[in-house]
Amino acid sequence: MSTIQPPSGGHAASVSAARRRDVVDALRRGTVPQFGLDLFAVGLDRFERALDDDLTVVTRGGAAFHAVRGDYGSGKTFFARWLAERAKRMGLATAEIQISETETPLHRLETVYRRLTERLSTASHAPSALRAIVDSWFYTLEEEVLDAGDVPEDDTEALGKAVDALMESRLADVARTTPAFAAALRGYRHAKAAGDAATAEALIAWLGGQKSVAAGARRTAGVRGDLDHFAALGFLQGLLTVLRDCGHPGLLLVLDEIETLQRVRGDVREKGLNALRQLLDEIDAGRFPGLFLVITGTPAFYDGQQGVQRLPPLAQRLATDFTTDPRFDSPRAVQLRLAGFDLERLGELGRSVRDLYAGAARNPDRVAELVDNAYIAELATAVTGGLGGQVGIAPRVFLRKLVADVLDRVDEFDDFDPRRHYALTLSSAELSEAERSAASAGDIELDL
């Protein structure tokens, strides 16, 4: 069973080599690291206390919700993964899903649930952790039965019946609305006990919302067809019960890039918005104890007529006053505004990454001397200038250039001096669509 511990910040001096390498490798590729974001998070400290309070509420059987808003490059995905790390330190499971018209349409909750189980992870299990969690749950139930002392450990048949009875008791609320969830779990356990690996594998896939599961396996468990939109919420409720019983007191579910709803056909958009409203209503009604739902989107999605405002009941639930100075934004509000980067924060980010890199460098003294604070500030200015002065979309490119083009070369080559031997270039191949549209024509050179 997981031990629940409060979140704690990371410090470059005490970072493990593997954790440091994972972060640096991701930045070198131009992606947001999956782990270690607390090592170089900038500007998120103002959210820490309020979000930790939310996480505590969730671990005690409550629920929480926030809508994160920010323009491209403001750090929405970074924020979500940073929060996921804090959630895992408190024992929660997490899942991050990118909403998209073709892969994960929001109005098809059965698809959202399937993506959730595919990306489900815990502090000790990478995605997909569904099977490990279910196995852990049955182990926990067996331990509870044996601890009660009513069933001998060597009486396999009696133990199996007692575990089934305890399982039915734990899933009673779920079974009233979604009996198939409990039936599939029971079938999975019996198939494992009988050594029928193929049936067990098929049933765990069916529990995860996968399609095209063998009909024979479904018949064995007494379930039919595939998971549909209406059963998906019941399966989510059942998953939360299983998580709670095996030591994970909740689930942080992130629906990222929800602004893609603005680009779909009108009827599909309205179905997606209504699905979100339905999910929020169910959370408010107390159906999902232990669920912390976070959505991320652009200001246009929350404020525009092609987004939330198209469905007044949803707009009312998400309404937040942003007319005051951003420094007075409440971290407890429904919507959390990410202010994005300015040059000062971009420089601070660069310094944090340089220090993290130097901790595992072959030549840390050369890194500190040649990539000093002044050089980092100049590189930040140059990258921003190459992107039309738009600091908000610069962090990804800036960090990739800093790690791959500058820090790696300084560490590898004794005679490399970035001020003499490096000229910053931005090629269209390495930029995203938004970055390309902002980029200046031609190469940009550092005149240092």
Coordinates of C-alpha atoms in Angstrom, one line a residue:
M1 CA 0.0 0.0 0.0
S2 CA 1.3 3.4 -0.9
T3 CA 2.5 5.8 1.8
I4 CA 1.0 9.3 1.5
Q5 CA 3.5 12.0 1.9
P6 CA 3.3 15.8 1.4
P7 CA 4.9 17.2 -1.7
S8 CA 8.5 18.5 -1.3
G9 CA 10.5 20.6 -3.7
G10 CA 13.6 19.4 -5.5
H11 CA 17.1 20.8 -5.4
A12 CA 19.7 20.5 -8.1
A13 CA 22.4 19.5 -5.6
S14 CA 20.5 16.4 -4.4
V15 CA 19.0 15.3 -7.7
S16 CA 19.7 11.7 -8.8
A17 CA 21.7 11.1 -11.9
A18 CA 18.8 9.3 -13.7
R19 CA 16.3 12.1 -12.8
R20 CA 18.7 14.8 -14.0
R21 CA 19.4 12.9 -17.2
D22 CA 15.6 12.4 -18.0
V23 CA 15.0 16.1 -17.6
V24 CA 18.0 17.2 -19.7
D25 CA 17.3 14.7 -22.4
A26 CA 13.7 15.9 -22.8
L27 CA 14.8 19.5 -23.0
R28 CA 17.4 18.6 -25.6
R29 CA 14.6 17.1 -27.7
G30 CA 12.4 20.2 -27.3
T31 CA 9.8 18.4 -25.2
V32 CA 8.3 18.8 -21.7
P33 CA 9.9 16.3 -19.3
Q34 CA 7.6 13.7 -17.8
F35 CA 9.3 14.0 -14.5
G36 CA 11.5 16.4 -12.5
L37 CA 9.6 19.6 -13.4
D38 CA 10.0 20.9 -9.8
L39 CA 13.7 21.2 -10.5
F40 CA 13.3 24.2 -12.8
A41 CA 9.7 25.4 -12.3
V42 CA 9.5 29.2 -12.6
G43 CA 6.5 31.2 -11.4
L44 CA 4.4 28.3 -10.1
D45 CA 5.2 28.8 -6.4
R46 CA 2.1 31.0 -6.0
F47 CA -0.1 28.0 -6.8
E48 CA 1.6 25.5 -4.5
R49 CA -0.3 26.0 -1.2
A50 CA -3.8 26.1 -2.8
L51 CA -3.2 23.1 -5.0
D52 CA -1.7 21.1 -2.2
D53 CA -4.9 21.9 -0.2
D54 CA -6.9 20.6 -3.2
L55 CA -4.8 17.4 -3.3
T56 CA -5.3 16.9 0.5
V57 CA -9.1 17.2 0.0
V58 CA -9.0 14.6 -2.7
T59 CA -6.9 12.2 -0.6
R60 CA -9.7 12.5 2.1
G61 CA -12.4 11.4 -0.3
G62 CA -13.4 14.8 -1.8
A63 CA -13.1 16.1 -5.3
A64 CA -11.5 19.1 -7.0
F65 CA -11.6 20.9 -10.4
H66 CA -9.6 23.6 -12.0
A67 CA -9.6 25.1 -15.5
V68 CA -6.1 26.3 -16.5
R69 CA -5.9 29.1 -19.1
G70 CA -3.0 30.4 -21.0
D71 CA -1.8 31.3 -24.5
Y72 CA 0.5 29.0 -26.5
G73 CA 3.9 28.7 -24.7
S74 CA 2.5 29.9 -21.4
G75 CA 3.3 26.5 -19.9
K76 CA -0.1 24.7 -19.6
T77 CA 1.4 21.3 -20.2
F78 CA 4.3 22.0 -18.0
F79 CA 1.8 23.1 -15.2
A80 CA -0.2 19.9 -15.6
R81 CA 2.9 17.6 -15.4
W82 CA 4.3 19.6 -12.4
L83 CA 0.9 19.2 -10.6
A84 CA 1.0 15.4 -11.5
E85 CA 4.3 15.1 -9.8
R86 CA 2.9 16.7 -6.7
A87 CA -0.1 14.4 -6.9
K88 CA 2.0 11.3 -7.1
R89 CA 4.0 12.3 -4.1
M90 CA 0.7 12.2 -2.2
G91 CA -0.1 8.7 -3.5
L92 CA -2.5 9.7 -6.3
A93 CA -2.6 8.0 -9.7
T94 CA -2.5 10.4 -12.7
A95 CA -3.5 10.4 -16.3
E96 CA -2.9 13.1 -18.9
I97 CA -5.0 13.1 -22.1
Q98 CA -4.7 15.3 -25.2
I99 CA -8.1 16.1 -26.5
S100 CA -8.3 15.9 -30.3
E101 CA -11.0 15.7 -32.9
T102 CA -9.8 12.4 -34.4
E103 CA -8.0 10.6 -31.5
T104 CA -9.8 11.7 -28.4
P105 CA -13.0 13.6 -29.0
L106 CA -14.4 15.0 -25.8
H107 CA -18.0 14.1 -26.6
R108 CA -17.1 10.4 -26.7
L109 CA -16.5 9.7 -23.0
E110 CA -15.9 6.0 -23.7
T111 CA -12.8 7.1 -25.8
V112 CA -11.7 9.5 -23.0
Y113 CA -11.9 6.7 -20.5
R114 CA -9.9 4.4 -22.8
R115 CA -7.2 7.0 -23.2
L116 CA -7.3 7.5 -19.4
T117 CA -6.5 3.8 -18.7
E118 CA -3.8 3.8 -21.4
R119 CA -2.1 6.7 -19.8
L120 CA -2.8 5.8 -16.2
S121 CA 0.4 5.9 -14.0
T122 CA 1.4 6.0 -10.4
A123 CA 4.7 6.8 -8.6
S124 CA 5.8 3.2 -9.0
H125 CA 4.1 2.2 -12.3
A126 CA 4.4 3.8 -15.7
P127 CA 1.5 3.8 -18.2
S128 CA -0.5 1.8 -18.5
A129 CA -0.7 0.9 -14.8
L130 CA -4.3 -0.5 -15.0
R131 CA -3.3 -4.2 -14.7
A132 CA -0.8 -3.5 -11.9
I133 CA -3.5 -1.6 -10.0
V134 CA -6.2 -4.2 -10.4
D135 CA -3.7 -7.0 -9.3
S136 CA -2.7 -4.9 -6.3
W137 CA -6.4 -4.4 -5.5
F138 CA -7.1 -8.1 -5.4
Y139 CA -4.0 -8.7 -3.4
T140 CA -5.3 -6.1 -0.9
L141 CA -8.7 -7.8 -0.7
E142 CA -7.1 -11.2 -0.1
E143 CA -5.0 -9.7 2.7
E144 CA -8.1 -8.2 4.3
V145 CA -9.9 -11.5 4.2
L146 CA -6.9 -13.4 5.7
D147 CA -6.4 -10.7 8.4
A148 CA -10.0 -11.2 9.5
G149 CA -9.0 -14.8 10.4
D150 CA -12.3 -16.4 9.1
V151 CA -10.7 -18.2 6.2
P152 CA -7.6 -20.5 6.2
E153 CA -4.9 -19.4 3.8
D154 CA -4.6 -22.9 2.3
D155 CA -8.4 -23.2 1.5
T156 CA -8.2 -21.7 -2.0
E157 CA -11.9 -22.2 -2.7
A158 CA -13.1 -20.5 0.5
L159 CA -10.6 -17.7 0.1
G160 CA -11.9 -17.1 -3.5
K161 CA -15.5 -16.9 -2.4
A162 CA -14.6 -14.5 0.5
V163 CA -12.7 -12.3 -1.8
D164 CA -15.6 -12.3 -4.3
A165 CA -18.0 -11.3 -1.5
L166 CA -15.7 -8.5 -0.3
M167 CA -15.3 -7.3 -3.9
E168 CA -19.1 -7.2 -4.4
S169 CA -19.4 -5.2 -1.2
R170 CA -16.8 -2.6 -2.3
L171 CA -18.3 -2.2 -5.7
A172 CA -21.9 -2.1 -4.6
D173 CA -22.5 1.5 -5.5
V174 CA -20.9 1.0 -8.9
A175 CA -22.7 -2.2 -9.6
R176 CA -26.1 -0.5 -9.2
T177 CA -25.4 1.6 -12.3
T178 CA -22.6 -0.3 -14.1
P179 CA -22.8 -4.0 -13.2
A180 CA -20.5 -4.9 -16.1
F181 CA -17.5 -3.3 -14.3
A182 CA -17.8 -5.7 -11.3
A183 CA -18.6 -8.6 -13.6
A184 CA -15.4 -8.1 -15.7
L185 CA -13.3 -7.8 -12.5
R186 CA -14.7 -11.0 -11.2
G187 CA -14.1 -12.7 -14.5
Y188 CA -10.5 -11.4 -14.7
R189 CA -9.8 -12.8 -11.2
H190 CA -11.3 -16.2 -12.0
A191 CA -9.4 -16.4 -15.3
K192 CA -6.1 -15.7 -13.5
A193 CA -6.8 -18.2 -10.8
A194 CA -7.5 -20.8 -13.5
G195 CA -4.3 -20.0 -15.4
D196 CA -6.3 -18.8 -18.4
A197 CA -3.9 -15.9 -19.4
A198 CA -5.6 -15.1 -22.7
T199 CA -9.0 -14.6 -21.1
A200 CA -7.5 -12.5 -18.2
E201 CA -5.7 -10.4 -20.8
A202 CA -8.8 -9.8 -22.8
L203 CA -10.9 -8.9 -19.8
I204 CA -8.3 -6.4 -18.4
A205 CA -8.4 -4.8 -21.9
W206 CA -12.2 -4.7 -21.8
L207 CA -12.0 -3.1 -18.4
G208 CA -9.7 -0.5 -19.9
G209 CA -12.3 0.3 -22.6
Q210 CA -10.5 -1.3 -25.4
K211 CA -12.5 -2.4 -28.5
S212 CA -12.5 -5.7 -30.4
V213 CA -12.1 -7.8 -27.3
A214 CA -12.7 -11.5 -28.0
A215 CA -16.4 -12.4 -27.6
G216 CA -15.5 -15.7 -25.9
A217 CA -13.7 -13.8 -23.1
R218 CA -16.6 -11.5 -22.7
R219 CA -19.0 -14.4 -22.5
T220 CA -16.9 -16.0 -19.8
A221 CA -17.3 -12.9 -17.6
G222 CA -21.0 -12.4 -18.6
V223 CA -20.4 -9.0 -20.3
R224 CA -21.5 -8.0 -23.7
G225 CA -20.5 -5.5 -26.4
D226 CA -18.1 -2.6 -26.0
L227 CA -18.0 0.2 -23.4
D228 CA -20.3 3.1 -24.4
H229 CA -20.6 6.8 -23.6
F230 CA -23.1 6.3 -20.8
A231 CA -21.2 3.4 -19.1
A232 CA -17.9 5.3 -19.2
L233 CA -18.7 7.4 -16.1
G234 CA -19.7 4.3 -14.2
F235 CA -16.3 2.7 -15.1
L236 CA -14.5 5.8 -13.9
Q237 CA -16.4 5.6 -10.6
G238 CA -15.4 1.9 -10.4
L239 CA -11.7 2.7 -11.1
L240 CA -11.7 5.3 -8.3
T241 CA -13.0 2.7 -5.9
V242 CA -10.3 0.2 -7.0
L243 CA -7.6 2.9 -6.7
R244 CA -8.7 3.9 -3.2
D245 CA -8.8 0.4 -1.9
C246 CA -5.2 -0.4 -3.0
G247 CA -3.6 2.6 -1.5
H248 CA -4.1 5.4 -4.1
P249 CA -6.5 7.8 -2.6
G250 CA -7.4 9.5 -5.8
L251 CA -6.8 10.3 -9.5
L252 CA -5.6 13.4 -11.1
L253 CA -7.1 13.5 -14.6
V254 CA -5.8 16.2 -17.0
L255 CA -7.7 17.0 -20.2
D256 CA -5.1 18.9 -22.1
E257 CA -5.5 21.1 -25.2
I258 CA -9.3 21.3 -24.8
E259 CA -9.4 24.3 -27.0
T260 CA -9.4 21.9 -30.0
L261 CA -13.2 21.9 -29.6
Q262 CA -13.2 25.3 -31.3
R263 CA -12.1 23.8 -34.5
V264 CA -14.6 20.9 -34.8
R265 CA -18.0 20.9 -36.5
G266 CA -20.7 22.8 -34.6
D267 CA -22.8 19.9 -33.5
V268 CA -19.7 18.0 -32.4
R269 CA -18.5 21.1 -30.4
E270 CA -21.8 21.3 -28.6
K271 CA -21.7 17.6 -27.7
G272 CA -18.2 18.0 -26.3
L273 CA -19.1 21.1 -24.3
N274 CA -22.1 19.3 -22.9
A275 CA -20.0 16.2 -22.0
L276 CA -17.7 18.5 -20.0
R277 CA -20.7 20.2 -18.3
Q278 CA -22.1 16.7 -17.4
L279 CA -18.8 15.6 -15.9
L280 CA -18.6 18.8 -13.8
D281 CA -22.1 18.3 -12.6
E282 CA -21.3 14.7 -11.6
I283 CA -18.3 15.9 -9.7
D284 CA -20.4 18.5 -7.9
A285 CA -23.0 15.8 -7.0
G286 CA -20.3 13.8 -5.2
R287 CA -20.3 10.8 -7.7
F288 CA -16.5 10.8 -8.0
P289 CA -14.8 10.9 -4.6
G290 CA -11.1 11.1 -5.1
L291 CA -11.2 12.7 -8.6
F292 CA -9.2 15.9 -9.3
L293 CA -10.1 17.1 -12.8
V294 CA -7.9 19.7 -14.6
I295 CA -8.6 21.0 -18.1
T296 CA -6.3 23.3 -20.0
G297 CA -7.2 25.7 -22.8
T298 CA -6.5 29.1 -24.4
P299 CA -8.2 32.3 -23.3
A300 CA -10.2 32.2 -26.6
F301 CA -11.7 28.9 -25.6
Y302 CA -12.9 30.2 -22.3
D303 CA -14.0 33.6 -23.5
G304 CA -15.0 33.2 -27.2
Q305 CA -18.3 32.2 -28.8
Q306 CA -16.7 29.1 -30.4
G307 CA -15.8 27.8 -26.9
V308 CA -17.3 27.7 -23.4
Q309 CA -19.5 30.7 -24.0
R310 CA -21.5 28.7 -26.5
L311 CA -23.0 26.7 -23.6
P312 CA -24.2 29.2 -20.9
P313 CA -24.6 26.6 -18.1
L314 CA -20.9 25.6 -18.6
A315 CA -19.8 29.3 -18.9
Q316 CA -21.5 30.0 -15.6
R317 CA -19.6 27.2 -13.9
L318 CA -16.2 28.4 -15.2
A319 CA -16.8 32.1 -14.8
T320 CA -13.8 33.9 -13.2
D321 CA -13.0 37.6 -12.9
F322 CA -9.8 38.4 -14.7
T323 CA -10.3 42.2 -14.8
T324 CA -7.8 42.9 -12.0
D325 CA -4.0 42.8 -12.2
P326 CA -2.8 39.2 -12.7
R327 CA -0.7 39.4 -9.5
F328 CA -4.0 39.4 -7.6
D329 CA -5.4 36.3 -9.3
S330 CA -6.6 33.9 -6.6
P331 CA -5.0 30.4 -6.8
R332 CA -8.3 29.0 -5.5
A333 CA -10.4 30.3 -8.4
V334 CA -12.0 27.9 -10.8
Q335 CA -9.9 29.2 -13.6
L336 CA -6.2 29.6 -13.1
R337 CA -4.4 32.1 -15.4
L338 CA -0.8 31.4 -16.5
A339 CA 0.8 34.7 -17.2
G340 CA 3.5 33.3 -19.6
F341 CA 7.1 34.4 -19.7
D342 CA 8.9 37.7 -19.9
L343 CA 12.6 38.0 -20.5
E344 CA 13.4 38.1 -16.7
R345 CA 11.6 34.8 -16.1
L346 CA 13.0 33.3 -19.3
G347 CA 16.5 34.1 -18.0
E348 CA 15.6 32.6 -14.6
L349 CA 14.5 29.4 -16.3
G350 CA 17.7 29.2 -18.3
R351 CA 19.8 29.6 -15.1
S352 CA 17.9 26.8 -13.4
V353 CA 18.5 24.5 -16.3
R354 CA 22.2 25.4 -16.6
D355 CA 22.7 24.6 -12.9
L356 CA 20.8 21.4 -13.3
Y357 CA 23.0 20.5 -16.3
A358 CA 26.2 21.4 -14.6
G359 CA 25.5 19.0 -11.7
A360 CA 26.2 16.1 -14.0
A361 CA 28.6 17.7 -16.5
R362 CA 32.0 16.4 -17.2
N363 CA 33.4 20.0 -17.0
P364 CA 31.1 21.8 -14.6
D365 CA 33.5 24.7 -14.1
R366 CA 33.7 25.4 -17.9
V367 CA 29.9 25.3 -18.0
A368 CA 29.7 27.9 -15.2
E369 CA 32.3 30.1 -16.7
L370 CA 31.3 30.2 -20.3
V371 CA 27.5 29.9 -19.9
D372 CA 27.3 32.6 -17.3
N373 CA 24.1 34.6 -16.4
A374 CA 25.0 37.4 -18.8
Y375 CA 25.3 34.9 -21.7
I376 CA 22.0 33.2 -20.8
A377 CA 20.2 36.6 -20.8
E378 CA 21.7 37.4 -24.2
L379 CA 20.7 34.0 -25.6
A380 CA 17.1 34.5 -24.3
T381 CA 17.0 37.9 -26.0
A382 CA 18.3 36.5 -29.3
V383 CA 15.8 33.6 -29.3
T384 CA 12.9 35.9 -28.5
G385 CA 14.0 38.3 -31.2
G386 CA 14.1 35.4 -33.7
L387 CA 10.5 34.7 -32.8
G388 CA 9.2 38.2 -33.5
G389 CA 9.7 39.4 -29.9
Q390 CA 7.0 37.0 -28.6
V391 CA 8.6 35.9 -25.3
G392 CA 5.5 33.7 -24.5
I393 CA 6.3 31.2 -27.2
A394 CA 10.1 31.2 -26.7
P395 CA 10.7 28.8 -23.8
R396 CA 10.7 25.5 -25.7
V397 CA 13.1 26.7 -28.4
F398 CA 15.3 28.6 -25.9
L399 CA 15.8 25.6 -23.7
R400 CA 16.5 23.3 -26.6
K401 CA 19.1 25.7 -28.0
L402 CA 20.6 26.2 -24.6
V403 CA 21.0 22.5 -23.9
A404 CA 21.7 21.0 -27.3
D405 CA 23.6 23.8 -29.0
V406 CA 25.4 25.5 -26.1
L407 CA 25.7 23.4 -22.9
D408 CA 26.5 20.1 -24.7
R409 CA 29.2 21.7 -26.8
V410 CA 30.8 23.6 -23.9
D411 CA 30.9 20.3 -21.9
E412 CA 32.2 18.2 -24.8
F413 CA 34.8 20.5 -26.4
D414 CA 37.6 22.2 -24.5
D415 CA 38.1 24.9 -27.1
F416 CA 34.4 25.7 -27.7
D417 CA 33.4 29.2 -26.6
P418 CA 29.7 30.0 -27.4
R419 CA 30.5 33.7 -27.7
R420 CA 33.0 33.1 -30.5
H421 CA 31.9 29.9 -32.1
Y422 CA 28.1 29.8 -31.9
A423 CA 25.6 31.7 -34.1
L424 CA 22.0 31.1 -33.3
T425 CA 19.9 29.9 -36.2
L426 CA 16.2 29.0 -36.3
S427 CA 15.2 26.7 -39.1
S428 CA 11.6 26.1 -39.9
A429 CA 12.1 22.3 -39.6
E430 CA 12.7 22.6 -35.8
L431 CA 9.8 25.0 -35.1
S432 CA 6.1 24.3 -34.4
E433 CA 3.5 26.0 -36.5
A434 CA 3.0 28.8 -34.0
E435 CA 6.8 29.3 -33.7
R436 CA 7.2 29.4 -37.5
S437 CA 4.5 32.0 -37.9
A438 CA 6.3 34.2 -35.4
A439 CA 9.9 33.6 -36.5
S440 CA 11.9 36.3 -38.4
A441 CA 13.1 35.6 -41.9
G442 CA 16.6 34.3 -42.2
D443 CA 19.2 33.3 -39.6
I444 CA 19.7 35.2 -36.4
E445 CA 23.2 35.6 -35.1
L446 CA 24.3 36.4 -31.6
D447 CA 26.5 39.5 -31.9
L448 CA 28.3 39.1 -28.5

